[in-house]
C-alpha angles and dihedrals in degrees: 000000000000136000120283119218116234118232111214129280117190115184126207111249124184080227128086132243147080109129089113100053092044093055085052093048080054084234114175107249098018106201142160105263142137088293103074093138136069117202106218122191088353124178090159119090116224109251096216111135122237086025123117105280085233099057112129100036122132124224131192140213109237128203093272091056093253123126133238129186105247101232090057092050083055104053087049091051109028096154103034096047089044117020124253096259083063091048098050086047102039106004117223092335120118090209098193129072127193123193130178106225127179121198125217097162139039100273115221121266115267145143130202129238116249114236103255084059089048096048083047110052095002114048092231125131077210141066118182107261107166143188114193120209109194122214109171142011146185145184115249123191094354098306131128111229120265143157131210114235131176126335121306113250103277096033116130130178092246092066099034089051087050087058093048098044092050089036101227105164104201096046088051083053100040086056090071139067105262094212116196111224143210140186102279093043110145119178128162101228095202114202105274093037107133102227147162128174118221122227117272096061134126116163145138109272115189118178144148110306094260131094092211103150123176102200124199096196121078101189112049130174084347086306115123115213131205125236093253086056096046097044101034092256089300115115118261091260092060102019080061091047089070074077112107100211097189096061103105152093126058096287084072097040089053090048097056096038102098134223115200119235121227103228085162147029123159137127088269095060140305121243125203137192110224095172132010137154093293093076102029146345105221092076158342142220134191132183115222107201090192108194099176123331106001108176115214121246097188095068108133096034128097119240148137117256122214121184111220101176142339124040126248142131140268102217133180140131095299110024138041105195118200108207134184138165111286083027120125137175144164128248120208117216086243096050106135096206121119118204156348119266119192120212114261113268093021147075123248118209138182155171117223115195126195144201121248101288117191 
């Protein structure tokens, strides 16, 4: 009957980051190291291999001051921590999984599998269909920040296989859109979409709750993988059909390159809708600016709160929610509380993601 604040959840990664990340979860050292991602309002275990089987998983702070991991809350309490409507669609499953991920190095090129595919050859209700917000960025090296999105006009899979199958690198690269990027960037990422981030990103990613990669790359940060770790077990012929070739050119880019949409401006906060059904049905995300009182709309709605920037409270009958940037939490769909207060003097914002809704 109140939010329950997240305690963090870092996950091991090959690649490299983080720096960013530490400095907003106000950690003491912040460098660049193997945990660039924090795993927020997480039911979905990490894949990697030689990792604790538990890895992923998402635990938060109750009112006595215990832990529980968040998955089993939620199988105790599927309808109170989700809403009945959520239950009789997806039964006691989140579906939906956020991370905060900054990028210090090029990821490896890669596309996820859409969930007809994963139902079909990967016993998964998911595939990894992804929109990316970013918060921050930074140069590294040298280098501007950019990210690699879709195939460049001309590309066919003929000739992107060729490069796969004979792993050159920069040919692999130079077949996609290299994209610069700036703080505000908002791009749906759908499943079979070839992409790669550049170093010098921290954003918001939320996706589908599964952790299903088809890599490109064999040899990644000096480790050699084998062919069922690049092409999900698969084979390369299928693992390489997850790849969406038509997904290219500047009229795709511009499609899945978001604007946000104003439902509310007034002196106590403004609310945007960042995605919504329009532009897919695995997820959605909205930004709260809460200049005062800002009551919540979303009460009675189950979603994953993450704190951008500002500090402030999430009061209610029940509940008095300190929050500060860096700061996330999870509300339950039968959270009591009423609205968003910003401390005197600043400006509260943030993200609100949400599971599939109809």
């Amino acid at each position: 009957r109140q939010p329950l604040p997240r305690l963090r959840n870092r996950v091991y990664r090959l690649w490299r980051g983080g720096a960013v990340l530490d400095r907003f979860q106000a950690q003491p050292d912040p460098a660049d190291r193997n945990t660039p991602e924090e795993w927020v309002g997480s039911t979905t275990v990490s894949r990697l291999p030689g990792r604790p089987p538990d890895e992923g998983l998402s635990k938060v702070s109750l009112p006595d001051g215990s832990s529980v991991v968040l998955k089993n809350l939620i199988d105790a309490f599927p309808q109170a921590m989700l809403g009945d409507a959520h239950v009789a669609r997806l039964g006691p499953d989140l579906a939906v999984l956020c991370k905060l991920l900054d990028s210090a190095m090029r990821l490896p090129v890669q596309c996820h599998p859409d969930a007809t595919f994963a139902r079909r050859h990967l016993g998964s209700n998911f595939g990894k269909t992804e929109a990316w917000l970013v918060l921050a960025t930074r140069s590294i090296d040298g280098v501007p920040p950019y990210m690699l999105f879709g195939f460049r006009d001309g590309v066919t899979e003929v000739e992107f296989r060729r490069v796969v199958k004979a792993q050159d690198i920069p040919a692999q690269v130079a077949s996609l859109n290299r994209i610069a990027v700036k703080p505000g960037d908002l791009y749906l990422v759908s499943a079979g979409t070839p992409h790669a981030l550049g170093p010098g990103i921290f954003m918001i990613e939320i996706q589908e709750p599964t952790d299903l990669v088809v890599n490109t790359e064999h040899v990644f940060c000096g480790l050699q993988r084998t062919e069922a770790q690049c092409y999900l077990g698969l084979g390369f012929d299928l693992g390489m059909s997850c790849f969406n070739y038509q997904a290219k050119g500047e009229d795709y880019l511009a499609r899945h390159r978001l604007i946000p949409r104003t439902l509310r401006d007034d002196p106590s906060g403004l609310e945007e809708r960042l995605i919504g059904p329009e532009h897919t049905p695995c997820f959605g995300m909205d930004r709260a600016t809460v200049r005062g009182r800002l009551a919540d709309p979303d009460r009675g709605r189950c979603y994953i709160g993450i704190v951008t920037e500002g500090q402030g409270r999430l009061t209610g009958a029940a509940c008095d929610l300190p929050l500060h940037a860096g700061g996330t939490f999870f509300a339950p769909a039968t959270s009591e509380h009423d609205a968003f207060e910003a401390a005197p003097g600043q400006t509260l914002r943030l993200v609100k993601c949400f599971p599939p809704t109809n």
